PDB file of C-alpha atoms in Angstrom:
ATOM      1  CA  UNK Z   1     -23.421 -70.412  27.592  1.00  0.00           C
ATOM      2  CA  UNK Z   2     -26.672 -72.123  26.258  1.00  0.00           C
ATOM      3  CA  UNK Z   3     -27.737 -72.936  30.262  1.00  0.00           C
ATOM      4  CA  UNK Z   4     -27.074 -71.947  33.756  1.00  0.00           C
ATOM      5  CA  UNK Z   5     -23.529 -74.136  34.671  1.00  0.00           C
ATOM      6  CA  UNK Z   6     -23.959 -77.439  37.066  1.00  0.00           C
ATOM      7  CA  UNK Z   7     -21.416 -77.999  39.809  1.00  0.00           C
ATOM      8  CA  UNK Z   8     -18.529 -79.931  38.394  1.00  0.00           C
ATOM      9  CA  UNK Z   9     -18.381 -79.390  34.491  1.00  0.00           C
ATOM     10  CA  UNK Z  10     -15.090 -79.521  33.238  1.00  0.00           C
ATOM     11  CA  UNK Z  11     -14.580 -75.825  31.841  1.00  0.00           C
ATOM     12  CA  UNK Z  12     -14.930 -75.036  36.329  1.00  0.00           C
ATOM     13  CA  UNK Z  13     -11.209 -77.030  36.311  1.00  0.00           C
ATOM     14  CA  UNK Z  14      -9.859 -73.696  34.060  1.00  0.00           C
ATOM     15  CA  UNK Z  15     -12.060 -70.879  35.914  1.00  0.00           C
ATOM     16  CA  UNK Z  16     -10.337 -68.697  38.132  1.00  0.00           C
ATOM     17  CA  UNK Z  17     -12.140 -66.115  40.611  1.00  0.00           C
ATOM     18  CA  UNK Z  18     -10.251 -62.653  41.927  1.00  0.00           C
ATOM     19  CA  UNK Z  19     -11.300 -60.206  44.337  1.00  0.00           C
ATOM     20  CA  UNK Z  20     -10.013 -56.934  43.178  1.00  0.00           C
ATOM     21  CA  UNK Z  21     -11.837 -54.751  45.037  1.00  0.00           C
ATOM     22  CA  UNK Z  22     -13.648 -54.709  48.349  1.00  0.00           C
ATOM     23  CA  UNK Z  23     -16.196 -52.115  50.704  1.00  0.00           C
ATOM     24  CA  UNK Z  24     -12.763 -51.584  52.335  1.00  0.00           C
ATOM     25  CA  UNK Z  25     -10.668 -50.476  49.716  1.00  0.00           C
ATOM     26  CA  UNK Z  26     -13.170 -47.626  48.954  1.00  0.00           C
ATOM     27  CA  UNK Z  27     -13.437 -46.349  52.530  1.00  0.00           C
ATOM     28  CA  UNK Z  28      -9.087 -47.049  52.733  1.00  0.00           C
ATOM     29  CA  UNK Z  29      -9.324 -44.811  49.455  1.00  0.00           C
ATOM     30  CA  UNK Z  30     -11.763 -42.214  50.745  1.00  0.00           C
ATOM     31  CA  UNK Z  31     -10.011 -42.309  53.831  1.00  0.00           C
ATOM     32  CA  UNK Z  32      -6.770 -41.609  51.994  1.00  0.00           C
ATOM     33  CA  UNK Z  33      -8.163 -38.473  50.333  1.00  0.00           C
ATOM     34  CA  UNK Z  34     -10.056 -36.968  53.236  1.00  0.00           C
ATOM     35  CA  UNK Z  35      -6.752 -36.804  55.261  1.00  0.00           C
ATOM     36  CA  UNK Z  36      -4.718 -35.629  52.263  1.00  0.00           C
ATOM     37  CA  UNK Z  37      -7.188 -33.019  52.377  1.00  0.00           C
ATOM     38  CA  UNK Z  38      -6.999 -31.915  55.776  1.00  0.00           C
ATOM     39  CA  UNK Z  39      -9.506 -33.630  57.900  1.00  0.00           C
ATOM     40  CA  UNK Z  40      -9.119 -35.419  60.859  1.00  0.00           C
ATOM     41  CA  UNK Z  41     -10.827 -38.963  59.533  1.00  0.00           C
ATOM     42  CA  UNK Z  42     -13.039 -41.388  61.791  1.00  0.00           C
ATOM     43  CA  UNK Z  43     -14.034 -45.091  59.999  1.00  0.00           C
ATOM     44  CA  UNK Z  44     -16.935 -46.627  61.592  1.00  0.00           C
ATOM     45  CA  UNK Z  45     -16.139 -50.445  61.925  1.00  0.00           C
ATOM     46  CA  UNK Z  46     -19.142 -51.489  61.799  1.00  0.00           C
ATOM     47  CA  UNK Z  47     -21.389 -51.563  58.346  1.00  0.00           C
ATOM     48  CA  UNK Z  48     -24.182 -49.505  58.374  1.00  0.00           C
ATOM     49  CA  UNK Z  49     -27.168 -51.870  57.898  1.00  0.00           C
ATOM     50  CA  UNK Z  50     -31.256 -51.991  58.434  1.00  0.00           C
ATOM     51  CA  UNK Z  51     -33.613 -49.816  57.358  1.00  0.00           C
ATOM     52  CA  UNK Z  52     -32.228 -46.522  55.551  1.00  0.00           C
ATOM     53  CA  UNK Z  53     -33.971 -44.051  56.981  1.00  0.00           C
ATOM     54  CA  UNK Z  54     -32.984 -45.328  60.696  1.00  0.00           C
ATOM     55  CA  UNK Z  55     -29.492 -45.734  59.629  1.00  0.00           C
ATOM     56  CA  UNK Z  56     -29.422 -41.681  58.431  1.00  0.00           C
ATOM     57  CA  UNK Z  57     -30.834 -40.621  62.027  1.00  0.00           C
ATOM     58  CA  UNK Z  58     -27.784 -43.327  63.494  1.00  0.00           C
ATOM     59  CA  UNK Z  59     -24.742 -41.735  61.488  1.00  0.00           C
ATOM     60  CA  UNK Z  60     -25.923 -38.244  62.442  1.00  0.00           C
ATOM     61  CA  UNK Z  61     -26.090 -38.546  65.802  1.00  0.00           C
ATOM     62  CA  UNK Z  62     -22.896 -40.409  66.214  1.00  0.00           C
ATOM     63  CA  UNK Z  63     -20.959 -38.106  64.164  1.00  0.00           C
ATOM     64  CA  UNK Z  64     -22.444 -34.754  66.448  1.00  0.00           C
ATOM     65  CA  UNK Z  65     -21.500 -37.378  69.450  1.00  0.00           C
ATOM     66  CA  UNK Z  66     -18.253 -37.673  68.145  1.00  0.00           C
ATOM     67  CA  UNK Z  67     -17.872 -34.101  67.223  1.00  0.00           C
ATOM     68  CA  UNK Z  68     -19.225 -33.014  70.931  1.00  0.00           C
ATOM     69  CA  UNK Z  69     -16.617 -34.911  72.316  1.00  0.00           C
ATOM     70  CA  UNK Z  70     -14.138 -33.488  69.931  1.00  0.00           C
ATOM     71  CA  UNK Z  71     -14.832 -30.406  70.922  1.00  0.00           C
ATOM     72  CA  UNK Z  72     -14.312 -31.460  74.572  1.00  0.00           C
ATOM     73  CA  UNK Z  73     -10.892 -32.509  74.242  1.00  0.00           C
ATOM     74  CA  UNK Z  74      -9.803 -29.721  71.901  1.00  0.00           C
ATOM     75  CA  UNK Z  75      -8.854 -31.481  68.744  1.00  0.00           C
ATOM     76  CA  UNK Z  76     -11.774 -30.591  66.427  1.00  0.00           C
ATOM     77  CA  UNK Z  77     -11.082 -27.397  66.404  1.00  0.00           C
ATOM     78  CA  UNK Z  78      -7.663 -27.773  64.831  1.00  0.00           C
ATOM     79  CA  UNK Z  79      -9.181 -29.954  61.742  1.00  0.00           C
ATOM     80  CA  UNK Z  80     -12.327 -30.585  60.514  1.00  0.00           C
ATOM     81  CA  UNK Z  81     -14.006 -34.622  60.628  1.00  0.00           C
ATOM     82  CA  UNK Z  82     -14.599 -36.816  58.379  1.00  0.00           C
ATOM     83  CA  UNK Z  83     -16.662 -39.656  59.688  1.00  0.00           C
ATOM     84  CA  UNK Z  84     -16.847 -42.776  56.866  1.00  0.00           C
ATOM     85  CA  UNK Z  85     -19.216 -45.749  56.876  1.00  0.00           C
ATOM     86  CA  UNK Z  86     -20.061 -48.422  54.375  1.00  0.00           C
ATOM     87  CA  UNK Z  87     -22.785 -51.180  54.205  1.00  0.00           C
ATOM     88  CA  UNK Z  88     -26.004 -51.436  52.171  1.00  0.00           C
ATOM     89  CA  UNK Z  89     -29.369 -50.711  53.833  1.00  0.00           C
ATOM     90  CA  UNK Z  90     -32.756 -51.698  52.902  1.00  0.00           C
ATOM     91  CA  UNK Z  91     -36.211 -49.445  52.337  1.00  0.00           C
ATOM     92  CA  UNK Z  92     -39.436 -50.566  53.140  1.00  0.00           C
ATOM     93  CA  UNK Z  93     -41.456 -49.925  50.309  1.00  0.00           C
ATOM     94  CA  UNK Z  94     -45.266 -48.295  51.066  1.00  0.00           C
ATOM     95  CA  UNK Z  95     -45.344 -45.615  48.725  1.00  0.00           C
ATOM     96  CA  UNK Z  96     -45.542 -44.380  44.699  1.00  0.00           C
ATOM     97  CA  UNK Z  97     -42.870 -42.222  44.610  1.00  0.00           C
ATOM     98  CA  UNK Z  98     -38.736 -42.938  42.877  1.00  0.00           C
ATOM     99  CA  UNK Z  99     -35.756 -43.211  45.181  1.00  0.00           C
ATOM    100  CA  UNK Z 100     -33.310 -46.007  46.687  1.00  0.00           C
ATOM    101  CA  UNK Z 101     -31.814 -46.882  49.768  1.00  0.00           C
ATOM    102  CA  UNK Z 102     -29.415 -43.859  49.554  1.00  0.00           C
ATOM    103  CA  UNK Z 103     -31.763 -40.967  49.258  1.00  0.00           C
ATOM    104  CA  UNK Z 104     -33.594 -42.282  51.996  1.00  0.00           C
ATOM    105  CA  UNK Z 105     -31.178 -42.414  53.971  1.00  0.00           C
ATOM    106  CA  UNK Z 106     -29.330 -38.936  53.430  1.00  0.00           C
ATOM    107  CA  UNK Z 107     -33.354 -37.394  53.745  1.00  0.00           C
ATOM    108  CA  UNK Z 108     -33.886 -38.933  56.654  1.00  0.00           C
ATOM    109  CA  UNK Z 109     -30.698 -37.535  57.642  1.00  0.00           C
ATOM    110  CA  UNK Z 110     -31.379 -33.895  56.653  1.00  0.00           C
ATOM    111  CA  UNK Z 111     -33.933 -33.617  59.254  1.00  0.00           C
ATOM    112  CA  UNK Z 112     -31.437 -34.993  61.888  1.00  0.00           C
ATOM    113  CA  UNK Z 113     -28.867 -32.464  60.534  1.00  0.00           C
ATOM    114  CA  UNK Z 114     -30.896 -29.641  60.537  1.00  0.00           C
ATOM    115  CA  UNK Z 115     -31.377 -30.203  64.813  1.00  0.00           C
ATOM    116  CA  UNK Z 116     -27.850 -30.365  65.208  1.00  0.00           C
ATOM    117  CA  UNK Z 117     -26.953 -26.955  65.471  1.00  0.00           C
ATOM    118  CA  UNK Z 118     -23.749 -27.554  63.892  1.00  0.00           C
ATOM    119  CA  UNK Z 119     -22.728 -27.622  60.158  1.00  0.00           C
ATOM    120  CA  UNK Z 120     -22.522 -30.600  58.923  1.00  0.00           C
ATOM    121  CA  UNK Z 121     -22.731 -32.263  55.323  1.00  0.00           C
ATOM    122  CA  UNK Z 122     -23.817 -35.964  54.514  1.00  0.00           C
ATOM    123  CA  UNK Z 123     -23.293 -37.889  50.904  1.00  0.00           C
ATOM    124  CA  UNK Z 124     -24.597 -41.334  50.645  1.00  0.00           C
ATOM    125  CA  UNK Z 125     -24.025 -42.942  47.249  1.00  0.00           C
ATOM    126  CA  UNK Z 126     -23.779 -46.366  46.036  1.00  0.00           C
ATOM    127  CA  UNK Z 127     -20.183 -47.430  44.324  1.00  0.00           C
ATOM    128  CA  UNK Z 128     -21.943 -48.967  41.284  1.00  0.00           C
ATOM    129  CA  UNK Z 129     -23.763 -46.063  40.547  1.00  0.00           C
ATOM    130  CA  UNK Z 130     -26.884 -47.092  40.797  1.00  0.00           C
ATOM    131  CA  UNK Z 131     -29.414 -46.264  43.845  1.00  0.00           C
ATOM    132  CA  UNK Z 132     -32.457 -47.778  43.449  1.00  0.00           C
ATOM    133  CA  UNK Z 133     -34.644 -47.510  40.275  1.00  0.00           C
ATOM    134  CA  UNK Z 134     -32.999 -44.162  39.723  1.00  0.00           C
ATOM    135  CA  UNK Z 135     -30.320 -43.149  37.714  1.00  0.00           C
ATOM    136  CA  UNK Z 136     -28.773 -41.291  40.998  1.00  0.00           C
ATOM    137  CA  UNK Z 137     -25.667 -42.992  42.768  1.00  0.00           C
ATOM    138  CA  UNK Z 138     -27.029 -41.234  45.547  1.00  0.00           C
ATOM    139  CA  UNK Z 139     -27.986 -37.733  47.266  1.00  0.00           C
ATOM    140  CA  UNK Z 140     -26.317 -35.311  49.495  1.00  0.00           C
ATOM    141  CA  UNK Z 141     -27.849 -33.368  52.314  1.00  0.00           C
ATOM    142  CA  UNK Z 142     -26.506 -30.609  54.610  1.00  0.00           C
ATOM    143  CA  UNK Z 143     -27.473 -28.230  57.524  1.00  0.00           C
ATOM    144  CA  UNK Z 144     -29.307 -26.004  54.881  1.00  0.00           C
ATOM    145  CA  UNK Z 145     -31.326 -29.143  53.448  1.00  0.00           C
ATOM    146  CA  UNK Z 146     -34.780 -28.820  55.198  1.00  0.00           C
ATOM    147  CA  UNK Z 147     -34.578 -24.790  54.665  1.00  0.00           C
ATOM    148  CA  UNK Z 148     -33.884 -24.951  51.285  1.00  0.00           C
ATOM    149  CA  UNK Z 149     -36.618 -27.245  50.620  1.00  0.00           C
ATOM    150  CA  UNK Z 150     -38.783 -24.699  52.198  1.00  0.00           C
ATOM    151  CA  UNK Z 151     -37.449 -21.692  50.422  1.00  0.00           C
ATOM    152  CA  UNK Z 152     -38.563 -24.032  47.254  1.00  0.00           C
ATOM    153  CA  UNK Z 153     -41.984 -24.351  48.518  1.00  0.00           C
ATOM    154  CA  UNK Z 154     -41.180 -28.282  48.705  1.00  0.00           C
ATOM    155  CA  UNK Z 155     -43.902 -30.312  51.163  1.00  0.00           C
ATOM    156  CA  UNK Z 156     -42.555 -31.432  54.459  1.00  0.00           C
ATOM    157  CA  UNK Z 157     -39.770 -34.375  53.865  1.00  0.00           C
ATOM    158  CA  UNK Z 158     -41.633 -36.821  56.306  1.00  0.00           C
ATOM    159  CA  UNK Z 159     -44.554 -36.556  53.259  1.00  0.00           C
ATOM    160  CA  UNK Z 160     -41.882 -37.680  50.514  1.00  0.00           C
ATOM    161  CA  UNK Z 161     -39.959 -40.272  52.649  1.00  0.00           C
ATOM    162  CA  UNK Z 162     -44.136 -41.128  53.484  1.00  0.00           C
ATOM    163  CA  UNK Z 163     -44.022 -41.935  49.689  1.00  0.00           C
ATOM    164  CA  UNK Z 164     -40.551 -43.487  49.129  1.00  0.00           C
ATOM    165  CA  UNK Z 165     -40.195 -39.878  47.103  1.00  0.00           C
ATOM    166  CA  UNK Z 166     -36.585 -39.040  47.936  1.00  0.00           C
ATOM    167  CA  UNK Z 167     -35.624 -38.563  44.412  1.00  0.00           C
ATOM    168  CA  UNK Z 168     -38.335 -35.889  43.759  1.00  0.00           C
ATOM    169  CA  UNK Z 169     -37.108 -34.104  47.018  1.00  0.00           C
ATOM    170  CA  UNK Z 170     -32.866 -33.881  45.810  1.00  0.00           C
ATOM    171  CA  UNK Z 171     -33.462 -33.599  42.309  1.00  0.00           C
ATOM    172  CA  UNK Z 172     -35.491 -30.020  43.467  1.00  0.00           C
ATOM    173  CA  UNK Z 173     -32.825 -29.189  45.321  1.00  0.00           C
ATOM    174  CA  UNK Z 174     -30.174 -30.590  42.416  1.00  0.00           C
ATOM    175  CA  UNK Z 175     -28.508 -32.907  45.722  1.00  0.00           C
ATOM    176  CA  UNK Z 176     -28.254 -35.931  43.853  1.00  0.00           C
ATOM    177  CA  UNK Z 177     -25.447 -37.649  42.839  1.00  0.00           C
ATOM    178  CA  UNK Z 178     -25.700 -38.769  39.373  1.00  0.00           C
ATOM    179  CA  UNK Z 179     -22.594 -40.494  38.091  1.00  0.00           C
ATOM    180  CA  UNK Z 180     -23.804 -43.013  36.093  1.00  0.00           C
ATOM    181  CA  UNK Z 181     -23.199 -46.935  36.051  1.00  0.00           C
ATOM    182  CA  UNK Z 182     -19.254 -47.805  37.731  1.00  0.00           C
ATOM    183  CA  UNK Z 183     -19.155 -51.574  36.227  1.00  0.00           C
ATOM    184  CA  UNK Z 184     -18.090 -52.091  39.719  1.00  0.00           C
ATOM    185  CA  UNK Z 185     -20.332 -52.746  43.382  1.00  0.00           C
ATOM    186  CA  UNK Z 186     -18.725 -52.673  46.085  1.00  0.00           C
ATOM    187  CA  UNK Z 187     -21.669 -51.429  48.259  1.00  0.00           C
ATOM    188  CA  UNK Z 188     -22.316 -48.178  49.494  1.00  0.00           C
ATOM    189  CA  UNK Z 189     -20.972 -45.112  51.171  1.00  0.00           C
ATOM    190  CA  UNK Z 190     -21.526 -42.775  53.328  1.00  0.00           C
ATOM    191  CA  UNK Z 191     -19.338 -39.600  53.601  1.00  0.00           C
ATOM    192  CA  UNK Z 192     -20.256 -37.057  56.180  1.00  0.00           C
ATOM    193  CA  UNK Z 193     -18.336 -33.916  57.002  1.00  0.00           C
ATOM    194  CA  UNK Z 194     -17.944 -31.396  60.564  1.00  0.00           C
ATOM    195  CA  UNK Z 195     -16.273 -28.910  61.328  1.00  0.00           C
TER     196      UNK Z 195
END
C-alpha cells in the first residue's frame, strides 16, 4: 500500500478481521497443562497491570496468601498450586541498564520470594517473545534467586532494578527466557508455582 488507508476506501468493503487468539486462551491453555500435570490451578481474574515491579511484590504475596490458606483447610498439601495471571505492566524508566516489563517484574519478585519461607517459583514472559529491548520473552525467579545471585558475587537486586538492569541480573544467573519472536501477542504471563 503506497499510504496509510482512509476510512471508507472501497478495498475496506472486502477486508475481513478475526480474532484467533486472546490473553484467555493462553491462560485456558496453561491452565489446561498445569492440571494435566498435577497441580491444583488458581486464575487470577483480574489482569495484572501498573508498574512491574509493584505487580511482582502483588502476585507473591497473594499466591503465599492463597497458599497459607491452603494450608489451613488441608488441600495444598494433597497437590501443589499453580496460580496464573495475565496483563501487561509498564516500567518506569530512570536507569542505563537492558530489561522489560517482565524481568522487572519476576526481580522484583525474587526478593518477595526469598521472605516467604516457602518454595515457590515465578516465570513472567511475554507471548510474543519479546520483553522489552531484549531478546528475552522473559525471566524466571525462585526461592534460591537472591542467594544465588550472591553466591555469584552479583550487587544487591534493588541496585539493578535501580538501573532498569534486570537482564544483566537473569542472564548471570541463565533465568531468562529466551524463545525468540512468536508472530503472535497476546500479552503477557505470569506462571508461578507452590507447593
Amino acid at each position: 500500500m503506497p499510504e496509510t488507508p482512509k476510512p471508507g476506501e472501497a478495498w475496506q468493503a472486502r477486508a475481513e478481521t478475526r480474532l484467533i487468539g486472546s490473553r484467555q486462551n493462553a491462560v485456558d491453555g496453561a491452565a489446561a497443562r498445569a492440571g494435566a500435570l498435577g497441580y491444583e490451578v488458581v486464575v487470577l481474574s483480574e489482569a495484572v497491570v501498573g508498574e512491574a515491579r509493584q505487580a511482582g511484590v502483588r502476585l507473591v504475596r497473594l499466591v503465599q496468601s492463597e497458599a497459607a490458606s491452603r494450608d489451613r483447610s488441608g488441600r495444598l498439601r494433597h497437590r501443589p498450586l499453580c496460580v496464573l495471571a495475565a496483563g501487561e505492566t509498564t516500567v518506569t524508566v530512570k536507569g542505563t541498564g537492558r530489561g522489560g516489563r517482565n524481568q522487572e517484574l519476576a526481580l522484583a519478585a525474587a526478593t518477595e520470594l526469598e521472605k516467604s519461607g516457602r518454595p515457590c517459583a515465578l516465570l513472567s514472559a511475554g507471548t510474543d517473545g519479546i520483553d522489552g529491548p531484549t531478546d528475552a520473552a522473559g525471566a524466571m525467579a525462585d526461592t534460591s534467586t537472591l542467594a544465588r545471585a550472591a553466591a555469584r558475587g552479583l550487587a544487591d537486586p534493588e541496585a539493578y532494578l535501580d538501573n532498569n538492569d534486570a537482564y544483566a541480573f537473569f542472564e548471570a544467573l541463565s533465568d531468562l527466557v529466551v524463545v525468540g519472536p512468536t508472530d503472535t501477542n497476546v500479552g503477557d504471563i505470569q506462571i508461578l508455582l507452590t507447593a
